CSV table of C-alpha atoms in Angstrom, one decimal:
chain,number,residue,atom,x,y,z
A,16,MET,CA,152.7,-44.5,-14.0
A,17,ALA,CA,153.2,-43.7,-17.7
A,18,ALA,CA,149.8,-45.2,-18.6
A,19,ILE,CA,148.1,-43.0,-16.0
A,20,ILE,CA,149.9,-39.9,-17.2
A,21,ASN,CA,149.1,-40.6,-20.8
A,22,SER,CA,145.4,-41.1,-20.1
A,23,ALA,CA,145.1,-37.9,-18.1
A,24,VAL,CA,146.9,-35.5,-20.4
A,25,PRO,CA,146.4,-34.7,-24.1
A,26,LEU,CA,149.0,-36.2,-26.4
A,27,ALA,CA,150.5,-32.8,-27.4
A,28,ALA,CA,151.3,-32.1,-23.7
A,29,ARG,CA,152.6,-35.5,-22.5
A,30,SER,CA,155.8,-35.6,-20.4
A,31,LEU,CA,159.2,-36.3,-21.7
A,32,SER,CA,158.8,-40.0,-20.8
A,33,SER,CA,156.5,-40.6,-23.8
A,34,ARG,CA,159.1,-41.2,-26.5
A,35,ALA,CA,158.1,-44.5,-28.1
A,36,THR,CA,157.1,-43.1,-31.5
A,37,THR,CA,158.9,-41.5,-34.4
A,38,GLU,CA,157.5,-38.1,-35.2
A,39,ARG,CA,157.7,-35.0,-33.0
A,40,VAL,CA,154.5,-33.2,-32.1
A,41,PRO,CA,154.5,-29.7,-33.5
A,42,GLY,CA,155.5,-27.2,-30.8
A,43,CYS,CA,156.6,-29.9,-28.3
A,44,THR,CA,160.3,-30.7,-28.6
A,45,GLY,CA,160.3,-33.6,-26.2
A,46,VAL,CA,157.0,-35.3,-27.2
A,47,ARG,CA,156.6,-37.6,-30.1
A,48,ALA,CA,153.5,-38.8,-31.9
A,49,ALA,CA,152.8,-41.6,-34.4
A,50,PRO,CA,154.2,-41.4,-38.0
A,51,ARG,CA,152.4,-39.2,-40.4
A,52,SER,CA,149.5,-40.8,-42.3
A,53,ARG,CA,148.0,-39.4,-45.5
A,54,ALA,CA,145.0,-38.2,-43.4
A,55,THR,CA,147.4,-36.4,-41.1
A,56,LEU,CA,149.1,-34.7,-44.0
A,57,ARG,CA,145.7,-33.8,-45.5
A,58,VAL,CA,144.7,-32.1,-42.2
A,59,ARG,CA,147.9,-30.2,-42.0
A,60,ALA,CA,147.5,-29.1,-45.6
A,61,GLU,CA,144.0,-27.9,-44.9
A,62,ALA,CA,145.3,-26.0,-41.9
A,63,ALA,CA,147.9,-24.3,-44.0
A,64,ALA,CA,145.2,-23.3,-46.4
A,65,GLY,CA,142.9,-22.0,-43.7
A,66,GLY,CA,140.6,-25.0,-43.7
A,67,VAL,CA,139.3,-27.3,-41.0
A,68,GLY,CA,142.7,-27.8,-39.4
A,69,ASN,CA,143.1,-24.7,-37.3
A,70,ILE,CA,144.6,-25.0,-33.8
A,71,ARG,CA,141.2,-25.1,-32.0
A,72,GLU,CA,139.9,-27.8,-34.3
A,73,GLN,CA,143.1,-29.8,-33.9
A,74,ALA,CA,142.5,-29.6,-30.1
A,75,ALA,CA,138.9,-30.8,-30.6
A,76,ARG,CA,140.2,-34.0,-32.3
A,77,ARG,CA,142.2,-34.9,-29.2
A,78,VAL,CA,140.5,-36.9,-26.5
A,79,PRO,CA,138.7,-34.3,-24.3
A,80,LEU,CA,140.6,-33.9,-21.1
A,81,GLU,CA,137.6,-33.7,-18.8
A,82,LYS,CA,136.5,-37.3,-19.8
A,83,ASN,CA,139.7,-38.9,-18.7
A,84,SER,CA,141.1,-36.5,-16.1
A,85,LEU,CA,141.7,-37.5,-12.5
A,86,PHE,CA,141.5,-33.9,-11.5
A,87,ASN,CA,138.6,-31.7,-10.3
A,88,ALA,CA,138.0,-28.4,-8.6
A,89,LYS,CA,135.0,-26.9,-6.8
A,90,TYR,CA,134.0,-23.8,-4.8
A,91,THR,CA,134.3,-23.9,-1.0
A,92,PRO,CA,134.1,-21.2,1.6
A,93,PHE,CA,137.4,-19.3,2.0
A,94,ASN,CA,139.4,-20.6,5.0
A,95,LYS,CA,136.4,-22.9,5.5
A,96,GLY,CA,137.6,-25.3,8.2
A,97,ASP,CA,135.3,-28.3,8.3
A,98,SER,CA,132.1,-26.7,7.1
A,99,GLY,CA,131.4,-29.2,4.4
A,100,GLU,CA,129.9,-26.5,2.2
A,101,GLU,CA,130.8,-26.8,-1.5
A,102,TYR,CA,129.5,-25.9,-5.0
A,103,SER,CA,130.2,-26.9,-8.6
A,104,LEU,CA,132.1,-24.4,-10.7
A,105,ASP,CA,129.1,-24.5,-13.0
A,106,GLU,CA,127.0,-22.7,-10.4
A,107,VAL,CA,126.5,-19.0,-10.4
A,108,ILE,CA,127.5,-18.2,-6.9
A,109,TYR,CA,129.9,-15.6,-5.4
A,110,ARG,CA,129.6,-16.0,-1.6
A,111,SER,CA,129.1,-18.7,0.9
A,112,LYS,CA,126.0,-19.2,3.0
A,113,ASN,CA,127.2,-16.9,5.7
A,114,GLY,CA,128.2,-14.2,3.2
A,115,GLY,CA,131.9,-14.9,3.2
A,116,LEU,CA,134.3,-15.2,0.2
A,117,LEU,CA,134.6,-18.4,-1.8
A,118,ASP,CA,137.7,-20.1,-3.0
A,119,VAL,CA,138.4,-22.6,-5.7
A,120,GLU,CA,139.6,-25.8,-4.1
A,121,HIS,CA,141.5,-28.4,-6.1
A,122,ASP,CA,141.8,-32.1,-5.4
A,123,MET,CA,145.4,-31.9,-4.2
A,124,GLU,CA,145.5,-35.7,-3.5
A,125,ALA,CA,144.8,-36.3,-7.2
A,126,LEU,CA,147.4,-33.8,-8.3
A,127,ALA,CA,149.9,-35.3,-5.9
A,128,ILE,CA,149.7,-38.6,-7.7
A,129,TYR,CA,152.1,-37.1,-10.2
A,130,PRO,CA,155.6,-36.3,-8.9
A,131,PRO,CA,157.0,-32.8,-8.9
A,132,GLU,CA,159.4,-33.5,-11.8
A,133,TYR,CA,156.4,-34.5,-13.9
A,134,TRP,CA,154.7,-31.2,-13.4
A,135,LYS,CA,157.9,-29.2,-14.0
A,136,ALA,CA,158.5,-31.0,-17.2
A,137,LEU,CA,154.9,-30.7,-18.4
A,138,PHE,CA,154.8,-26.9,-17.7
A,139,ASP,CA,158.1,-26.4,-19.3
A,140,GLU,CA,157.2,-28.4,-22.4
A,141,ARG,CA,154.0,-26.5,-23.0
A,142,VAL,CA,155.2,-23.0,-22.5
A,143,GLY,CA,155.0,-20.7,-25.5
A,144,LYS,CA,153.8,-23.3,-28.0
A,145,THR,CA,150.9,-22.9,-30.4
A,146,VAL,CA,149.2,-26.1,-29.3
A,147,TRP,CA,145.7,-24.9,-28.3
A,148,PRO,CA,145.3,-23.8,-25.6
A,149,TYR,CA,148.5,-24.9,-23.8
A,150,GLY,CA,150.8,-22.2,-25.2
A,151,SER,CA,149.1,-19.7,-22.9
A,152,GLY,CA,150.9,-19.0,-19.7
A,153,VAL,CA,147.6,-19.7,-17.9
A,154,TRP,CA,146.4,-22.8,-19.8
A,155,SER,CA,149.9,-24.4,-19.8
A,156,LYS,CA,148.9,-25.1,-16.2
A,157,LYS,CA,145.3,-26.0,-17.0
A,158,GLU,CA,145.1,-29.0,-14.5
A,159,TRP,CA,145.9,-26.5,-11.7
A,160,VAL,CA,143.4,-23.8,-13.0
A,161,LEU,CA,140.2,-25.2,-14.4
A,162,PRO,CA,140.8,-29.0,-15.0
A,163,GLY,CA,137.3,-29.8,-16.0
A,164,ILE,CA,136.8,-27.4,-18.9
A,165,SER,CA,136.9,-28.5,-22.5
A,166,ASP,CA,139.7,-27.1,-24.6
A,167,ASP,CA,137.0,-25.9,-27.1
A,168,ASP,CA,135.3,-23.7,-24.4
A,169,ILE,CA,138.5,-21.9,-23.5
A,170,VAL,CA,138.8,-18.2,-24.5
A,171,SER,CA,142.4,-17.4,-24.7
A,172,MET,CA,144.7,-14.8,-26.3
A,173,PHE,CA,147.8,-16.7,-25.3
A,174,GLU,CA,148.2,-14.5,-22.3
A,175,GLY,CA,150.9,-14.8,-19.7
A,176,ASN,CA,154.5,-15.9,-20.4
A,177,SER,CA,155.5,-12.3,-19.5
A,178,ASN,CA,159.0,-11.1,-19.2
A,179,LEU,CA,160.9,-11.5,-15.9
A,180,PHE,CA,163.1,-8.5,-16.3
A,181,TRP,CA,166.5,-8.3,-14.5
A,182,ALA,CA,166.6,-4.7,-13.3
A,183,GLU,CA,170.4,-4.8,-13.2
A,184,ARG,CA,171.3,-1.2,-13.5
A,185,TYR,CA,168.4,0.1,-11.4
A,186,GLY,CA,169.1,-2.3,-8.6
A,187,ARG,CA,172.9,-1.7,-8.7
A,188,GLU,CA,172.9,2.1,-8.9
A,189,ASN,CA,169.8,3.1,-6.9
A,190,LEU,CA,169.3,0.3,-4.4
A,191,LYS,CA,172.7,-1.4,-4.1
A,192,MET,CA,171.1,-4.7,-5.0
A,193,SER,CA,172.4,-7.4,-7.3
A,194,ASP,CA,169.3,-9.6,-7.7
A,195,LEU,CA,166.3,-7.4,-8.4
A,196,TRP,CA,163.7,-8.5,-11.0
A,197,VAL,CA,160.5,-7.0,-12.3
A,198,LYS,CA,157.7,-9.4,-13.4
A,199,GLN,CA,156.2,-7.4,-16.3
A,200,CYS,CA,152.6,-8.6,-16.2
A,201,GLY,CA,151.6,-5.5,-18.2
A,202,ASN,CA,153.2,-7.0,-21.3
A,203,SER,CA,149.9,-8.7,-22.1
A,204,HIS,CA,147.0,-8.4,-24.6
A,205,THR,CA,145.2,-5.5,-22.8
A,206,GLY,CA,148.2,-4.2,-21.0
A,207,SER,CA,147.6,-5.5,-17.5
A,208,PHE,CA,147.8,-8.7,-15.3
A,209,LYS,CA,144.0,-8.8,-15.4
A,210,ASP,CA,144.2,-10.8,-18.6
A,211,LEU,CA,145.4,-13.8,-16.6
A,212,GLY,CA,142.3,-13.9,-14.5
A,213,MET,CA,139.9,-12.9,-17.3
A,214,THR,CA,140.8,-15.8,-19.6
A,215,ALA,CA,139.8,-18.2,-16.8
A,216,LEU,CA,136.5,-16.4,-15.9
A,217,VAL,CA,135.3,-15.8,-19.5
A,218,SER,CA,136.2,-19.4,-20.4
A,219,GLN,CA,134.0,-20.6,-17.6
A,220,VAL,CA,131.2,-18.2,-18.6
A,221,ASN,CA,131.5,-19.5,-22.2
A,222,ARG,CA,131.2,-23.1,-20.9
A,223,MET,CA,128.1,-22.3,-18.8
A,224,ARG,CA,126.3,-20.4,-21.6
A,225,LYS,CA,126.9,-23.5,-23.9
A,226,MET,CA,125.3,-25.6,-21.1
A,227,GLY,CA,122.2,-23.4,-21.3
A,228,LYS,CA,122.8,-21.3,-18.2
A,229,PRO,CA,120.8,-18.1,-18.5
A,230,LEU,CA,123.7,-15.6,-18.6
A,231,ALA,CA,122.8,-12.7,-20.8
A,232,ALA,CA,126.1,-10.8,-20.2
A,233,VAL,CA,129.1,-10.5,-18.0
A,234,GLY,CA,129.8,-7.4,-16.1
A,235,CYS,CA,132.2,-5.7,-13.7
A,236,ALA,CA,133.0,-2.5,-11.8
A,237,SER,CA,136.5,-1.3,-12.6
A,238,THR,CA,139.2,1.3,-12.1
A,239,GLY,CA,140.2,0.7,-15.7
A,240,ASP,CA,142.2,-2.5,-16.1
A,241,THR,CA,139.5,-5.1,-15.3
A,242,SER,CA,137.1,-3.5,-17.7
A,243,ALA,CA,139.7,-3.6,-20.5
A,244,ALA,CA,140.4,-7.2,-20.0
A,245,LEU,CA,136.8,-8.2,-19.6
A,246,SER,CA,135.7,-6.4,-22.7
A,247,ALA,CA,138.4,-7.9,-24.9
A,248,TYR,CA,137.9,-11.5,-23.8
A,249,ALA,CA,134.1,-11.2,-23.9
A,250,ALA,CA,134.3,-9.7,-27.4
A,251,SER,CA,136.5,-12.6,-28.5
A,252,ALA,CA,133.9,-15.1,-27.3
A,253,ASP,CA,130.9,-13.0,-28.6
A,254,ILE,CA,129.6,-12.5,-25.1
A,255,PRO,CA,128.0,-9.2,-24.3
A,256,SER,CA,129.8,-7.2,-21.6
A,257,ILE,CA,128.8,-4.3,-19.3
A,258,VAL,CA,131.3,-2.2,-17.3
A,259,PHE,CA,130.7,0.4,-14.5
A,260,LEU,CA,133.5,3.0,-14.4
A,261,PRO,CA,133.9,5.8,-11.9
A,262,ALA,CA,133.5,9.0,-13.9
A,263,ASP,CA,136.7,11.0,-14.6
A,264,LYS,CA,138.9,8.7,-12.4
A,265,ILE,CA,140.6,6.5,-15.0
A,266,SER,CA,143.1,7.3,-17.8
A,267,LEU,CA,141.9,7.9,-21.3
A,268,ALA,CA,143.7,4.7,-22.5
A,269,GLN,CA,141.8,2.7,-19.9
A,270,LEU,CA,138.5,4.3,-20.9
A,271,VAL,CA,138.8,3.7,-24.6
A,272,GLN,CA,139.6,0.0,-24.4
A,273,PRO,CA,136.2,-1.2,-23.3
A,274,ILE,CA,134.6,1.3,-25.7
A,275,ALA,CA,136.6,-0.1,-28.6
A,276,ASN,CA,135.7,-3.7,-27.7
A,277,GLY,CA,132.0,-3.0,-27.8
A,278,SER,CA,131.1,-3.0,-24.1
A,279,LEU,CA,128.2,-1.1,-22.7
A,280,VAL,CA,130.1,1.4,-20.6
A,281,LEU,CA,128.4,3.2,-17.8
A,282,SER,CA,130.4,6.2,-16.5
A,283,ILE,CA,129.0,6.7,-12.9
A,284,ASP,CA,129.5,9.7,-10.7
A,285,THR,CA,131.1,7.8,-7.8
A,286,ASP,CA,134.3,6.1,-6.9
A,287,PHE,CA,135.2,2.4,-7.5
A,288,ASP,CA,133.7,1.3,-4.2
A,289,GLY,CA,130.4,2.9,-5.3
A,290,CYS,CA,130.6,1.2,-8.7
A,291,MET,CA,131.2,-2.1,-6.9
A,292,ARG,CA,128.2,-1.7,-4.7
A,293,LEU,CA,126.0,-1.0,-7.8
A,294,ILE,CA,127.3,-4.0,-9.8
A,295,ARG,CA,126.7,-6.4,-7.0
A,296,GLU,CA,123.1,-5.1,-6.7
A,297,VAL,CA,122.6,-5.3,-10.4
A,298,THR,CA,124.0,-8.9,-10.8
A,299,ALA,CA,121.7,-10.0,-8.0
A,300,GLU,CA,118.7,-8.9,-10.1
A,301,LEU,CA,119.7,-9.5,-13.7
A,302,PRO,CA,121.3,-12.5,-15.5
A,303,ILE,CA,124.7,-10.8,-15.6
A,304,TYR,CA,127.7,-12.8,-14.4
A,305,LEU,CA,129.9,-10.8,-12.0
A,306,ALA,CA,133.5,-10.6,-13.2
A,307,ASN,CA,135.2,-8.8,-10.3
A,308,SER,CA,137.7,-10.5,-8.0
A,309,LEU,CA,134.9,-11.2,-5.6
A,310,ASN,CA,134.5,-14.0,-8.1
A,311,SER,CA,137.3,-16.4,-7.2
A,312,LEU,CA,137.6,-17.8,-10.7
A,313,ARG,CA,139.7,-14.8,-11.7
A,314,LEU,CA,142.3,-15.6,-9.0
A,315,GLU,CA,142.8,-19.1,-10.5
A,316,GLY,CA,144.2,-17.5,-13.7
A,317,GLN,CA,146.2,-14.8,-11.8
A,318,LYS,CA,147.9,-17.3,-9.6
A,319,THR,CA,149.8,-18.7,-12.6
A,320,ALA,CA,152.0,-15.6,-12.6
A,321,ALA,CA,153.5,-16.9,-9.3
A,322,ILE,CA,154.0,-20.3,-10.8
A,323,GLU,CA,155.6,-18.7,-13.9
A,324,ILE,CA,158.1,-16.8,-11.7
A,325,LEU,CA,159.3,-20.0,-10.1
A,326,GLN,CA,159.5,-21.6,-13.6
A,327,GLN,CA,161.5,-18.7,-14.9
A,328,PHE,CA,163.9,-19.0,-11.9
A,329,ASN,CA,164.3,-22.8,-12.7
A,330,TRP,CA,162.1,-23.5,-9.7
A,331,GLU,CA,164.2,-21.5,-7.2
A,332,VAL,CA,162.2,-19.4,-4.7
A,333,PRO,CA,162.8,-15.6,-4.5
A,334,ASP,CA,163.2,-14.1,-1.1
A,335,TYR,CA,160.6,-11.4,-1.5
A,336,VAL,CA,157.7,-10.6,-3.9
A,337,ILE,CA,156.3,-7.1,-3.8
A,338,ILE,CA,152.8,-6.6,-5.2
A,339,PRO,CA,150.8,-3.3,-5.6
A,340,GLY,CA,147.6,-3.7,-3.6
A,341,GLY,CA,144.1,-2.2,-4.2
A,342,ASN,CA,141.3,-4.7,-4.1
A,343,LEU,CA,143.8,-7.2,-2.9
A,344,GLY,CA,142.7,-10.3,-5.0
A,345,ASN,CA,146.1,-10.5,-6.7
A,346,VAL,CA,147.9,-10.7,-3.3
A,347,TYR,CA,146.0,-13.9,-2.5
A,348,ALA,CA,146.4,-15.2,-6.1
A,349,PHE,CA,150.2,-15.0,-5.8
A,350,PHE,CA,150.1,-16.6,-2.4
A,351,LYS,CA,147.9,-19.4,-3.8
A,352,GLY,CA,150.3,-20.1,-6.7
A,353,PHE,CA,153.3,-20.3,-4.5
A,354,LYS,CA,151.4,-22.4,-2.0
A,355,MET,CA,150.3,-25.0,-4.5
A,356,CYS,CA,153.9,-25.3,-5.8
A,357,LYS,CA,155.1,-25.9,-2.2
A,358,ASP,CA,152.3,-28.3,-1.3
A,359,LEU,CA,152.9,-30.4,-4.4
A,360,GLY,CA,156.7,-30.5,-3.8
A,361,LEU,CA,157.8,-28.4,-6.7
A,362,VAL,CA,159.6,-26.1,-4.2
A,363,ASP,CA,160.4,-26.4,-0.5
A,364,SER,CA,159.7,-22.8,0.6
A,365,MET,CA,157.7,-19.7,-0.1
A,366,PRO,CA,158.7,-16.1,-0.6
A,367,ARG,CA,158.0,-13.4,1.9
A,368,MET,CA,155.1,-11.3,0.5
A,369,VAL,CA,155.1,-7.5,0.5
A,370,VAL,CA,152.0,-5.5,-0.3
A,371,ALA,CA,152.5,-1.9,-1.5
A,372,GLN,CA,149.7,0.6,-1.2
A,373,ALA,CA,149.3,4.2,-2.2
A,374,HIS,CA,149.1,6.4,0.9
A,375,ASN,CA,145.8,7.9,-0.5
A,376,ALA,CA,144.2,4.4,-0.4
A,377,ASN,CA,145.9,2.5,2.3
A,378,PRO,CA,143.4,0.5,4.5
A,379,LEU,CA,145.5,-2.6,4.5
A,380,TYR,CA,148.6,-0.6,5.6
A,381,ARG,CA,146.7,0.9,8.5
A,382,ALA,CA,145.5,-2.6,9.6
A,383,TYR,CA,149.0,-3.9,9.3
A,384,LYS,CA,150.3,-1.1,11.5
A,385,ASN,CA,147.9,-2.1,14.3
A,386,GLY,CA,148.8,-5.7,14.0
A,387,PHE,CA,145.7,-6.7,12.1
A,388,GLU,CA,143.7,-6.3,15.3
A,389,ASN,CA,141.0,-4.6,13.3
A,390,PHE,CA,140.3,-3.4,9.8
A,391,GLU,CA,138.4,-0.2,8.8
A,392,ALA,CA,137.6,0.8,5.3
A,393,VAL,CA,138.7,4.3,4.3
A,394,LYS,CA,137.5,6.9,1.8
A,395,ALA,CA,140.1,6.5,-1.0
A,396,GLU,CA,141.5,9.8,-2.1
A,397,PRO,CA,142.7,10.5,-5.7
A,398,THR,CA,146.0,8.8,-6.6
A,399,PHE,CA,147.9,8.5,-9.8
A,400,ALA,CA,147.9,4.8,-9.1
A,401,SER,CA,144.2,4.8,-10.0
A,402,ALA,CA,143.8,1.1,-10.3
A,403,ILE,CA,144.4,0.7,-6.6
A,404,GLN,CA,142.4,3.7,-5.5
A,405,ILE,CA,140.2,1.4,-3.4
A,406,GLY,CA,139.2,2.1,0.2
A,407,ASP,CA,137.1,-1.0,0.9
A,408,PRO,CA,138.9,-4.0,-0.7
A,409,VAL,CA,136.8,-7.1,-1.4
A,410,SER,CA,139.7,-9.5,-0.7
A,411,ILE,CA,140.8,-8.0,2.6
A,412,ASP,CA,140.4,-11.3,4.4
A,413,ARG,CA,142.3,-13.2,1.7
A,414,ALA,CA,145.2,-10.7,1.7
A,415,ILE,CA,145.6,-10.7,5.5
A,416,TYR,CA,145.6,-14.5,5.5
A,417,ALA,CA,148.4,-14.5,2.8
A,418,LEU,CA,150.4,-12.0,4.8
A,419,LYS,CA,150.2,-13.9,8.0
A,420,GLU,CA,151.1,-17.2,6.3
A,421,THR,CA,154.3,-15.7,4.8
A,422,ASN,CA,155.3,-13.3,7.6
A,423,GLY,CA,154.4,-10.6,5.1
A,424,ILE,CA,154.9,-6.8,5.1
A,425,VAL,CA,152.7,-3.9,4.1
A,426,GLU,CA,154.3,-0.6,3.0
A,427,GLU,CA,152.9,2.6,1.5
A,428,ALA,CA,154.0,5.4,-0.8
A,429,THR,CA,152.9,9.0,-1.2
A,430,GLU,CA,152.1,10.5,-4.6
A,431,GLU,CA,155.5,12.1,-4.8
A,432,GLU,CA,157.3,8.9,-3.8
A,433,LEU,CA,155.5,6.7,-6.3
A,434,MET,CA,155.9,9.1,-9.2
A,435,ASP,CA,159.6,9.7,-8.4
A,436,ALA,CA,160.2,5.9,-8.0
A,437,ALA,CA,158.6,5.2,-11.4
A,438,ALA,CA,160.5,8.0,-13.1
A,439,GLU,CA,163.8,7.0,-11.5
A,440,ALA,CA,163.4,3.4,-12.7
A,441,ASP,CA,162.4,4.6,-16.2
A,442,LEU,CA,165.8,6.3,-16.5
A,443,THR,CA,167.4,2.8,-16.5
A,444,GLY,CA,165.3,1.5,-19.4
A,445,MET,CA,161.9,0.6,-17.9
A,446,PHE,CA,158.6,2.4,-18.6
A,447,ASN,CA,156.6,1.9,-15.4
A,448,CYS,CA,153.0,2.4,-14.5
A,449,PRO,CA,152.2,4.4,-11.3
A,450,HIS,CA,151.3,1.1,-9.5
A,451,THR,CA,154.7,-0.3,-10.2
A,452,GLY,CA,156.0,3.0,-8.8
A,453,VAL,CA,154.2,2.2,-5.6
A,454,ALA,CA,155.9,-1.1,-5.4
A,455,LEU,CA,159.3,0.4,-6.2
A,456,ALA,CA,158.9,3.1,-3.6
A,457,ALA,CA,158.0,0.4,-1.0
A,458,LEU,CA,161.1,-1.5,-2.0
A,459,LYS,CA,163.3,1.6,-1.5
A,460,LYS,CA,161.9,2.1,2.0
A,461,LEU,CA,162.5,-1.5,2.9
A,462,ARG,CA,166.1,-1.3,1.6
A,463,GLU,CA,166.7,1.9,3.6
A,464,ALA,CA,165.4,0.1,6.7
A,465,GLN,CA,167.6,-2.8,5.8
A,466,THR,CA,164.6,-5.2,6.0
A,467,ILE,CA,165.6,-6.3,2.5
A,468,GLY,CA,169.3,-7.0,2.1
A,469,PRO,CA,171.6,-6.2,-0.9
A,470,ASP,CA,171.8,-9.9,-2.0
A,471,ASP,CA,168.2,-10.8,-1.5
A,472,ARG,CA,166.4,-12.0,-4.6
A,473,VAL,CA,163.4,-9.7,-5.0
A,474,VAL,CA,160.6,-9.7,-7.6
A,475,VAL,CA,158.6,-6.5,-8.0
A,476,VAL,CA,155.3,-7.3,-9.8
A,477,SER,CA,154.6,-4.7,-12.5
A,478,THR,CA,150.8,-4.9,-12.9
A,479,ALA,CA,150.2,-2.7,-16.0
A,480,HIS,CA,152.0,-1.2,-19.0
A,481,GLY,CA,153.2,2.4,-18.6
A,482,LEU,CA,151.7,3.4,-21.9
A,483,LYS,CA,148.2,3.1,-20.2
A,484,PHE,CA,149.2,6.0,-17.9
A,485,ALA,CA,151.1,8.2,-20.4
A,486,GLN,CA,149.1,11.3,-19.3
A,487,SER,CA,150.5,11.2,-15.7
A,488,LYS,CA,154.0,10.6,-17.0
A,489,VAL,CA,153.8,13.6,-19.4
A,490,ALA,CA,152.5,15.8,-16.5
A,491,TYR,CA,155.3,14.6,-14.3
A,492,HIS,CA,158.0,15.5,-16.8
A,493,ALA,CA,156.3,18.8,-17.7
A,494,GLY,CA,156.2,19.9,-14.0
A,495,GLU,CA,152.5,20.2,-14.1
A,496,ILE,CA,151.6,18.2,-11.0
A,497,GLU,CA,150.8,20.4,-8.0
A,498,GLY,CA,152.9,19.6,-5.0
A,499,ILE,CA,155.4,17.4,-6.8
A,500,VAL,CA,158.7,18.8,-7.7
A,501,GLY,CA,159.6,16.0,-10.2
A,502,LYS,CA,163.1,15.0,-9.0
A,503,TYR,CA,163.7,13.0,-12.1
A,504,ALA,CA,161.8,15.1,-14.6
A,505,ASN,CA,163.3,15.3,-18.1
A,506,PRO,CA,161.3,17.8,-20.1
A,507,PRO,CA,162.1,18.4,-23.8
A,508,VAL,CA,164.2,21.5,-24.5
A,509,SER,CA,162.8,24.1,-26.9
A,510,VAL,CA,165.4,25.5,-29.3
A,511,PRO,CA,165.1,27.5,-32.5
A,512,GLU,CA,166.3,26.2,-35.8
A,513,ASP,CA,169.8,27.6,-35.3
A,514,PHE,CA,172.9,25.4,-35.5
A,515,GLY,CA,174.9,27.4,-33.0
A,516,LYS,CA,172.2,27.3,-30.3
A,517,VAL,CA,171.7,23.6,-30.9
A,518,MET,CA,175.5,23.1,-30.5
A,519,ASP,CA,175.5,25.1,-27.3
A,520,ILE,CA,172.8,23.0,-25.7
A,521,LEU,CA,174.5,19.7,-26.8
A,522,SER,CA,177.9,20.9,-25.6
A,523,GLN,CA,176.5,21.8,-22.1
A,524,ARG,CA,174.7,18.4,-21.9
A,525,LEU,CA,177.7,16.4,-23.0
A,526,LYS,CA,179.9,18.1,-20.4
A,527,GLN,CA,177.5,16.8,-17.7
């Protein structure tokens, strides 16, 4: 077994069983390498001096994984049955022959050759290190993401490894809960969970361009976060990027990110669904690679957040995971991450999944209320949770499948409920985006209905950083949002430069 493991996995990431030599590999506490030679010392000296020994070039000197790997992945139709239809990941294809969604299917039999404890040790050993590219939260699980890609083709900003925050005070005081956690996926390079998917997609595009595929650019329609992630990762790899944004429907912070990273930004007088229709038509005519979650490569990176949650809980499974839902790809991504861990024996159960939608863009919630007997797209109305302002989600079939498989729940939140929930949680030390507010409002309703109990372990997925939505938070606290009272508003107090008046205000506040 040790011989198989060592041939399949790069030296710097081998399991704790490989302990025959004398020197520790940098960044891997349980893995040892051969004693240093003069050549090794010279390479490290060159690295310290900024020479040929940078982390990418160190990775290139290792045996390339794809030449020795037992693992592979391919496109197959989503929920395919026995169709036999399949495609290489190096093909430019987004839908199956009958127009359905595609999925990335891994060779689970090959992955299962390795016992669960091997995968746990491997993932734990890699996390947070500077060994290229395995310190990334996504690429630390490379064999489960894109096993055939060369390390040198990977485009990474060491994304992932985000904080799993114990919301102790908020849970205790506001929800009477003892085991509430917030997975802060917005603590990432561009401020949202989209980085997890974009590193996988742009890496594959980088690989295909090097192979000579005629891909002039990569493009997406976006409600703000996808465009930010795409533009940053494409810029890092020197790949042109094009983004379609709905005019006047995203925050200033979301707009400036793709502009700053050099994307061609088209501000289109429509909503996200209109932008999505246009980008699909354009990518069918021009050599522009589609980067929306219709492309299942993104979900391969995003699923690692689910694996990471289990890893952070020492491979214990939470009872519920609550995910804000718009285009719904992330719902299936989380399901897929949990499912792979269960199928490969790392855990023995799966959490019950909850999707939280804004009332103003709630097609999945409506379908859930009718027992999923039918689905109808809606015209999404404006919502402060702008990234999920989507009335015709691409991944509707994927999300419904995930919910049915986990006995899942769908809940909704009004604009007042989502803004109040975000503000209430902020008062306990968080700084939430409106989408996290949707998830927190859904949690509050499920607690009130006693669907979720006081001792249940619950993870709320925070999809973006609150700083990207500072405008809406300022408006909330200033009382400038029509129809919303602002139950937890905390506006600044204007006071003249007068000691007595300052003391009066402080005395009144301290008495409270």
